[in-house]
Amino acid sequence: MRASLDAVERILNYRFRDKRLLEDALTHSSYSDAPSYERLEFVGDAALGLAFTNHVFLAYPNLDPGQLSLIRAANISTEKLARVAVKHGLFQFVRHNVVGLAQKVKEFAEAVTKEDELVAHGGSMKAPKVLADVVEALAAAVYIDIRFDLISLWVIFRGLLEPIVTPEALQQQPQPVSLLFEICQKQGKYVDIKHWNNGVKNIATVFVDGEFIASGSSDRKDIAKLNAVREALQRLSTSIVVDVDSLGIDEINGSLEIKEAKQKLHKLCMKKKWPKPIYELEKDEGPPHEKKFVSAVKIPTEDGIFYITGDKKSRVKEADNSAASCMIQSLKELRYL
């Protein structure tokens, strides 16, 4: 146990005053020879939630409560915390006596390795709750050890949660259910998602204007729904016409540039069943106080690689948006949209 405590302290980059707190945080309720992490998990759930709430409230003063809630949910959900545990290999330090638990964690960890770097809305496999529980218990152990200092908890624990899901990341990975309803609403179509259980798995089916589109299944109802919606989005991508005229275009310095083009190009690629756009910094010139950047974006498709550069901008983010805007307009001119 001593070796496990030392290893977790190195992962957290924090040295505990009271080692018993850390020991309890790494003890499952099935291990009867010592107190379990259950009480710590209860505290950690609330403490981590409040610490992150403080962070997003201060970091994003212009976001409304609904947007703040979405960011918080994406960062401290069971799915996200379970992936934090997998990333840092925390389960190997947990004491337990549950047959098959290690195998479930191993299968989940293998599924996570096949995902994109950042998953904002859950993956294809149910996360074992024990993984998120351990992260919450560790948060509580730190919180209590530092005498309930919420600010210090966030300073210590933030690194463990990286990468943090940002508003920009949520825009690039829109919630699939919301995206499906948004797309169909613009086309004047009605979406209906039905659920049922065959005795073994939860099954979700997606209907658009009464026509069956796709289905998905999982042990969990919410994952079944996500799987069905993702499949529906892929199938609809070949039949739904993208209305670029509705994307929102501003007249900027005599040229046309699409608002939030980077996020919109990402959505367009999803609808067209293309890979994610790849951005590269083409130019970085000028003195430090007058830097100018030019970004390029490319999209690999069956017809070849679409590639284009944007205009000079004073920030990399604006340069990426310019490149995305030029790409959208070029795709429209080539009648790909």
Short mmCIF file of C-alpha atoms in Angstrom, two decimals:
data_model
loop_
_atom_site.label_atom_id
_atom_site.label_comp_id
_atom_site.label_asym_id
_atom_site.label_seq_id
_atom_site.Cartn_x
_atom_site.Cartn_y
_atom_site.Cartn_z
CA MET A 1 0.00 0.00 0.00
CA ARG A 2 2.86 2.35 0.76
CA ALA A 3 4.10 2.10 -2.84
CA SER A 4 0.58 2.86 -4.12
CA LEU A 5 0.29 5.92 -1.90
CA ASP A 6 3.63 7.26 -3.12
CA ALA A 7 2.66 6.66 -6.75
CA VAL A 8 -0.68 8.47 -6.45
CA GLU A 9 0.95 11.39 -4.65
CA ARG A 10 3.32 11.72 -7.60
CA ILE A 11 0.38 11.67 -10.02
CA LEU A 12 -1.40 14.38 -8.02
CA ASN A 13 1.83 16.27 -7.41
CA TYR A 14 0.66 16.66 -3.82
CA ARG A 15 2.03 15.24 -0.56
CA PHE A 16 -0.66 14.36 2.01
CA ARG A 17 -0.40 15.36 5.65
CA ASP A 18 -2.84 12.60 6.60
CA LYS A 19 -1.99 9.47 4.60
CA ARG A 20 -5.09 7.70 5.90
CA LEU A 21 -7.25 9.96 3.74
CA LEU A 22 -5.43 8.81 0.62
CA GLU A 23 -5.55 5.20 1.76
CA ASP A 24 -9.32 5.41 2.24
CA ALA A 25 -9.72 7.05 -1.19
CA LEU A 26 -8.09 4.01 -2.78
CA THR A 27 -10.20 1.41 -0.94
CA HIS A 28 -13.33 -0.08 -2.55
CA SER A 29 -16.27 -1.08 -0.35
CA SER A 30 -15.65 -4.75 -1.22
CA TYR A 31 -12.35 -4.60 0.66
CA SER A 32 -13.61 -5.28 4.18
CA ASP A 33 -10.36 -4.86 6.09
CA ALA A 34 -10.35 -1.04 5.89
CA PRO A 35 -12.73 1.94 5.55
CA SER A 36 -13.89 2.46 1.95
CA TYR A 37 -13.96 5.59 -0.20
CA GLU A 38 -17.77 5.89 -0.14
CA ARG A 39 -17.94 8.81 2.33
CA LEU A 40 -15.08 10.57 0.55
CA GLU A 41 -16.79 10.10 -2.81
CA PHE A 42 -19.88 11.84 -1.40
CA VAL A 43 -17.80 14.87 -0.41
CA GLY A 44 -15.67 14.83 -3.55
CA ASP A 45 -18.68 14.92 -5.86
CA ALA A 46 -19.86 18.18 -4.29
CA ALA A 47 -16.41 19.74 -3.76
CA LEU A 48 -15.20 19.06 -7.30
CA GLY A 49 -18.47 20.34 -8.72
CA LEU A 50 -18.24 23.59 -6.79
CA ALA A 51 -14.53 24.07 -7.56
CA PHE A 52 -15.22 23.68 -11.27
CA THR A 53 -18.28 25.94 -11.04
CA ASN A 54 -16.09 28.68 -9.57
CA HIS A 55 -13.60 28.18 -12.40
CA VAL A 56 -16.08 28.47 -15.28
CA PHE A 57 -17.91 31.38 -13.62
CA LEU A 58 -14.68 33.38 -13.47
CA ALA A 59 -13.19 32.14 -16.75
CA TYR A 60 -16.25 32.79 -18.94
CA PRO A 61 -18.02 35.96 -17.73
CA ASN A 62 -20.07 36.28 -20.93
CA LEU A 63 -21.65 32.82 -20.91
CA ASP A 64 -25.19 32.32 -19.65
CA PRO A 65 -26.11 29.73 -16.96
CA GLY A 66 -27.19 27.17 -19.56
CA GLN A 67 -23.84 27.33 -21.34
CA LEU A 68 -21.93 27.18 -18.06
CA SER A 69 -23.93 24.09 -17.06
CA LEU A 70 -23.02 22.35 -20.33
CA ILE A 71 -19.31 23.01 -19.79
CA ARG A 72 -19.47 21.82 -16.19
CA ALA A 73 -21.36 18.66 -17.16
CA ALA A 74 -18.84 17.85 -19.89
CA ASN A 75 -15.91 18.17 -17.46
CA ILE A 76 -17.09 16.43 -14.30
CA SER A 77 -19.48 13.81 -15.65
CA THR A 78 -18.98 10.13 -14.81
CA GLU A 79 -17.77 9.57 -18.38
CA LYS A 80 -15.14 12.32 -18.20
CA LEU A 81 -13.88 11.40 -14.71
CA ALA A 82 -13.63 7.74 -15.71
CA ARG A 83 -11.40 8.75 -18.59
CA VAL A 84 -9.28 10.80 -16.18
CA ALA A 85 -8.79 7.63 -14.10
CA VAL A 86 -7.83 5.65 -17.21
CA LYS A 87 -5.39 8.32 -18.41
CA HIS A 88 -3.51 8.30 -15.11
CA GLY A 89 -3.82 4.56 -14.44
CA LEU A 90 -5.50 5.09 -11.06
CA PHE A 91 -7.41 1.81 -10.87
CA GLN A 92 -4.23 -0.23 -10.43
CA PHE A 93 -3.83 1.34 -7.00
CA VAL A 94 -7.38 0.54 -5.79
CA ARG A 95 -7.86 -2.24 -3.21
CA HIS A 96 -10.96 -4.37 -3.94
CA ASN A 97 -12.34 -7.90 -3.88
CA VAL A 98 -14.77 -7.77 -6.83
CA VAL A 99 -14.49 -10.63 -9.29
CA GLY A 100 -14.40 -9.36 -12.87
CA LEU A 101 -14.05 -5.67 -11.98
CA ALA A 102 -10.49 -5.43 -13.26
CA GLN A 103 -11.56 -7.00 -16.56
CA LYS A 104 -14.37 -4.45 -17.01
CA VAL A 105 -11.95 -1.61 -16.36
CA LYS A 106 -9.47 -3.13 -18.82
CA GLU A 107 -12.13 -3.40 -21.56
CA PHE A 108 -13.19 0.20 -20.98
CA ALA A 109 -9.58 1.41 -21.04
CA GLU A 110 -9.04 -0.36 -24.37
CA ALA A 111 -12.17 1.32 -25.79
CA VAL A 112 -10.92 4.72 -24.62
CA THR A 113 -7.61 4.29 -26.46
CA LYS A 114 -9.57 4.11 -29.74
CA GLU A 115 -11.36 7.40 -29.13
CA ASP A 116 -10.39 10.87 -30.27
CA GLU A 117 -8.23 12.84 -27.84
CA LEU A 118 -11.21 14.67 -26.39
CA VAL A 119 -14.66 13.10 -25.96
CA ALA A 120 -17.19 15.62 -24.69
CA HIS A 121 -20.35 13.53 -24.66
CA GLY A 122 -19.46 9.96 -23.74
CA GLY A 123 -18.12 7.14 -25.87
CA SER A 124 -19.40 3.84 -27.20
CA MET A 125 -18.94 1.89 -23.96
CA LYS A 126 -20.34 2.39 -20.49
CA ALA A 127 -17.74 3.71 -18.05
CA PRO A 128 -17.35 1.59 -14.90
CA LYS A 129 -18.59 3.84 -12.09
CA VAL A 130 -15.71 2.81 -9.85
CA LEU A 131 -13.32 4.87 -11.99
CA ALA A 132 -15.21 8.13 -11.51
CA ASP A 133 -15.78 7.28 -7.83
CA VAL A 134 -12.04 7.00 -7.24
CA VAL A 135 -11.37 10.40 -8.83
CA GLU A 136 -14.08 12.02 -6.67
CA ALA A 137 -12.73 10.28 -3.57
CA LEU A 138 -9.24 11.57 -4.31
CA ALA A 139 -10.62 15.08 -4.75
CA ALA A 140 -12.26 14.81 -1.32
CA ALA A 141 -9.10 13.45 0.26
CA VAL A 142 -7.15 16.46 -1.01
CA TYR A 143 -9.96 18.86 -0.05
CA ILE A 144 -10.07 17.60 3.54
CA ASP A 145 -6.28 17.39 3.84
CA ILE A 146 -5.96 21.09 2.86
CA ARG A 147 -8.63 22.00 5.44
CA PHE A 148 -11.49 22.52 2.97
CA ASP A 149 -9.74 25.18 0.90
CA LEU A 150 -11.70 25.16 -2.39
CA ILE A 151 -9.29 27.43 -4.28
CA SER A 152 -6.30 25.26 -3.38
CA LEU A 153 -8.26 22.14 -4.36
CA TRP A 154 -8.71 23.50 -7.88
CA VAL A 155 -5.03 24.51 -8.13
CA ILE A 156 -3.94 21.00 -7.11
CA PHE A 157 -6.56 19.02 -9.00
CA ARG A 158 -6.91 20.91 -12.28
CA GLY A 159 -3.91 19.26 -13.89
CA LEU A 160 -5.43 15.84 -13.31
CA LEU A 161 -8.55 16.82 -15.29
CA GLU A 162 -6.71 18.05 -18.37
CA PRO A 163 -7.62 18.42 -21.13
CA ILE A 164 -10.44 20.68 -19.91
CA VAL A 165 -13.43 20.75 -22.26
CA THR A 166 -13.80 24.41 -23.35
CA PRO A 167 -16.72 26.23 -25.00
CA GLU A 168 -14.79 26.06 -28.29
CA ALA A 169 -14.40 22.29 -27.93
CA LEU A 170 -18.12 21.92 -27.28
CA GLN A 171 -18.86 23.91 -30.44
CA GLN A 172 -16.57 21.62 -32.42
CA GLN A 173 -18.16 18.56 -30.81
CA PRO A 174 -21.81 19.58 -30.63
CA GLN A 175 -24.08 17.37 -28.57
CA PRO A 176 -25.24 14.82 -31.19
CA VAL A 177 -28.89 14.86 -30.11
CA SER A 178 -29.07 18.65 -30.26
CA LEU A 179 -27.29 18.64 -33.63
CA LEU A 180 -29.76 16.12 -35.08
CA PHE A 181 -32.76 18.16 -33.98
CA GLU A 182 -31.14 21.38 -35.27
CA ILE A 183 -30.41 19.91 -38.70
CA CYS A 184 -33.86 18.39 -39.11
CA GLN A 185 -35.62 21.50 -37.84
CA LYS A 186 -33.91 23.57 -40.54
CA GLN A 187 -35.17 21.07 -43.11
CA GLY A 188 -38.71 21.18 -41.69
CA LYS A 189 -38.47 17.57 -40.55
CA TYR A 190 -39.76 15.99 -37.32
CA VAL A 191 -37.49 13.82 -35.18
CA ASP A 192 -38.77 11.11 -32.86
CA ILE A 193 -36.49 8.93 -30.69
CA LYS A 194 -38.05 5.82 -29.17
CA HIS A 195 -36.62 3.58 -26.45
CA TRP A 196 -37.23 -0.05 -25.55
CA ASN A 197 -35.49 -2.92 -23.79
CA ASN A 198 -35.16 -6.45 -25.13
CA GLY A 199 -34.33 -7.88 -21.73
CA VAL A 200 -30.59 -7.69 -22.32
CA LYS A 201 -29.86 -4.22 -23.71
CA ASN A 202 -31.47 -0.81 -24.07
CA ILE A 203 -32.31 0.00 -27.68
CA ALA A 204 -32.97 3.45 -29.16
CA THR A 205 -34.46 4.05 -32.61
CA VAL A 206 -34.48 7.31 -34.56
CA PHE A 207 -37.37 8.23 -36.85
CA VAL A 208 -37.46 11.31 -39.10
CA ASP A 209 -40.92 12.26 -40.39
CA GLY A 210 -42.11 8.80 -39.35
CA GLU A 211 -39.41 6.99 -41.34
CA PHE A 212 -36.93 4.70 -39.56
CA ILE A 213 -33.36 6.04 -39.90
CA ALA A 214 -31.12 4.24 -37.41
CA SER A 215 -30.93 2.36 -34.13
CA GLY A 216 -28.35 1.88 -31.39
CA SER A 217 -27.99 -0.31 -28.34
CA SER A 218 -26.10 -0.33 -25.06
CA ASP A 219 -26.36 -1.42 -21.45
CA ARG A 220 -27.22 2.19 -20.69
CA LYS A 221 -30.21 4.05 -22.08
CA ASP A 222 -28.28 7.30 -22.64
CA ILE A 223 -25.44 5.58 -24.52
CA ALA A 224 -27.96 3.70 -26.67
CA LYS A 225 -29.52 7.04 -27.57
CA LEU A 226 -26.14 8.55 -28.44
CA ASN A 227 -25.22 5.55 -30.61
CA ALA A 228 -28.53 5.72 -32.48
CA VAL A 229 -28.27 9.47 -33.06
CA ARG A 230 -24.66 9.28 -34.26
CA GLU A 231 -25.63 6.57 -36.75
CA ALA A 232 -28.61 8.66 -37.88
CA LEU A 233 -26.37 11.70 -38.44
CA GLN A 234 -24.04 9.63 -40.61
CA ARG A 235 -26.89 8.24 -42.70
CA LEU A 236 -28.60 11.59 -43.07
CA SER A 237 -25.34 13.26 -44.09
CA THR A 238 -25.67 11.80 -47.60
CA SER A 239 -29.20 13.10 -48.12
CA ILE A 240 -29.48 16.43 -46.27
CA VAL A 241 -28.55 19.50 -48.26
CA VAL A 242 -26.36 21.92 -46.31
CA ASP A 243 -27.67 25.48 -46.45
CA VAL A 244 -24.49 27.57 -46.45
CA ASP A 245 -26.49 30.75 -46.99
CA SER A 246 -27.87 30.37 -43.45
CA LEU A 247 -24.43 30.20 -41.81
CA GLY A 248 -24.21 33.92 -41.18
CA ILE A 249 -21.81 36.07 -43.21
CA ASP A 250 -20.37 39.43 -42.21
CA GLU A 251 -18.76 42.08 -44.37
CA ILE A 252 -15.28 42.50 -42.86
CA ASN A 253 -12.72 44.88 -44.32
CA GLY A 254 -14.27 44.59 -47.77
CA SER A 255 -14.25 40.76 -47.82
CA LEU A 256 -16.82 38.20 -46.86
CA GLU A 257 -16.07 36.13 -43.79
CA ILE A 258 -18.34 33.59 -42.13
CA LYS A 259 -18.99 33.94 -38.41
CA GLU A 260 -17.59 31.07 -36.32
CA ALA A 261 -16.50 29.41 -39.55
CA LYS A 262 -14.20 26.92 -37.84
CA GLN A 263 -17.04 25.40 -35.84
CA LYS A 264 -19.37 25.47 -38.83
CA LEU A 265 -16.83 23.78 -41.10
CA HIS A 266 -16.52 21.04 -38.50
CA LYS A 267 -20.30 20.55 -38.58
CA LEU A 268 -20.31 20.50 -42.38
CA CYS A 269 -17.66 17.78 -42.42
CA MET A 270 -19.71 15.72 -39.98
CA LYS A 271 -22.77 16.06 -42.21
CA LYS A 272 -20.79 15.14 -45.33
CA LYS A 273 -19.16 12.19 -43.51
CA TRP A 274 -15.70 13.70 -44.11
CA PRO A 275 -12.74 13.62 -41.67
CA LYS A 276 -12.22 16.54 -39.32
CA PRO A 277 -10.53 19.59 -40.90
CA ILE A 278 -6.78 19.83 -40.26
CA TYR A 279 -5.37 23.29 -39.52
CA GLU A 280 -1.74 24.32 -40.00
CA LEU A 281 0.03 27.62 -39.37
CA GLU A 282 1.43 28.65 -42.75
CA LYS A 283 2.98 32.01 -41.87
CA ASP A 284 4.08 33.74 -38.67
CA GLU A 285 5.63 37.08 -39.49
CA GLY A 286 6.21 40.58 -38.18
CA PRO A 287 7.65 42.00 -34.95
CA PRO A 288 6.25 40.69 -31.63
CA HIS A 289 3.91 43.68 -31.18
CA GLU A 290 2.55 43.43 -34.75
CA LYS A 291 2.43 39.71 -35.43
CA LYS A 292 0.47 38.46 -38.44
CA PHE A 293 -0.60 34.86 -38.94
CA VAL A 294 -1.84 32.92 -41.94
CA SER A 295 -3.49 29.55 -41.43
CA ALA A 296 -4.27 26.79 -43.92
CA VAL A 297 -6.94 24.11 -43.65
CA LYS A 298 -7.17 20.79 -45.46
CA ILE A 299 -9.86 18.12 -45.63
CA PRO A 300 -9.00 14.63 -46.95
CA THR A 301 -11.91 13.23 -49.01
CA GLU A 302 -12.51 10.46 -51.53
CA ASP A 303 -12.16 13.09 -54.27
CA GLY A 304 -8.76 14.20 -52.99
CA ILE A 305 -7.47 16.67 -50.38
CA PHE A 306 -9.16 20.07 -50.30
CA TYR A 307 -6.62 22.70 -49.25
CA ILE A 308 -6.84 26.47 -48.89
CA THR A 309 -5.20 29.31 -46.96
CA GLY A 310 -6.90 32.23 -45.27
CA ASP A 311 -6.11 35.91 -44.92
CA LYS A 312 -3.53 37.50 -42.62
CA LYS A 313 -4.82 37.96 -39.08
CA SER A 314 -3.41 39.27 -35.81
CA ARG A 315 -4.36 36.11 -33.87
CA VAL A 316 -4.00 32.41 -34.71
CA LYS A 317 -7.63 31.79 -33.77
CA GLU A 318 -8.76 34.45 -36.26
CA ALA A 319 -6.42 33.04 -38.91
CA ASP A 320 -7.95 29.57 -38.48
CA ASN A 321 -11.43 31.07 -38.79
CA SER A 322 -10.41 32.90 -41.97
CA ALA A 323 -9.09 29.68 -43.52
CA ALA A 324 -12.29 27.85 -42.57
CA SER A 325 -14.39 30.65 -44.05
CA CYS A 326 -12.49 30.48 -47.34
CA MET A 327 -12.89 26.70 -47.38
CA ILE A 328 -16.67 26.86 -46.90
CA GLN A 329 -17.07 29.42 -49.65
CA SER A 330 -14.83 27.43 -52.02
CA LEU A 331 -16.77 24.22 -51.36
CA LYS A 332 -19.98 26.07 -52.15
CA GLU A 333 -18.54 27.40 -55.42
CA LEU A 334 -17.42 23.87 -56.36
CA ARG A 335 -20.96 22.65 -55.60
CA TYR A 336 -19.89 20.28 -52.85
CA LEU A 337 -22.41 22.03 -50.56
#
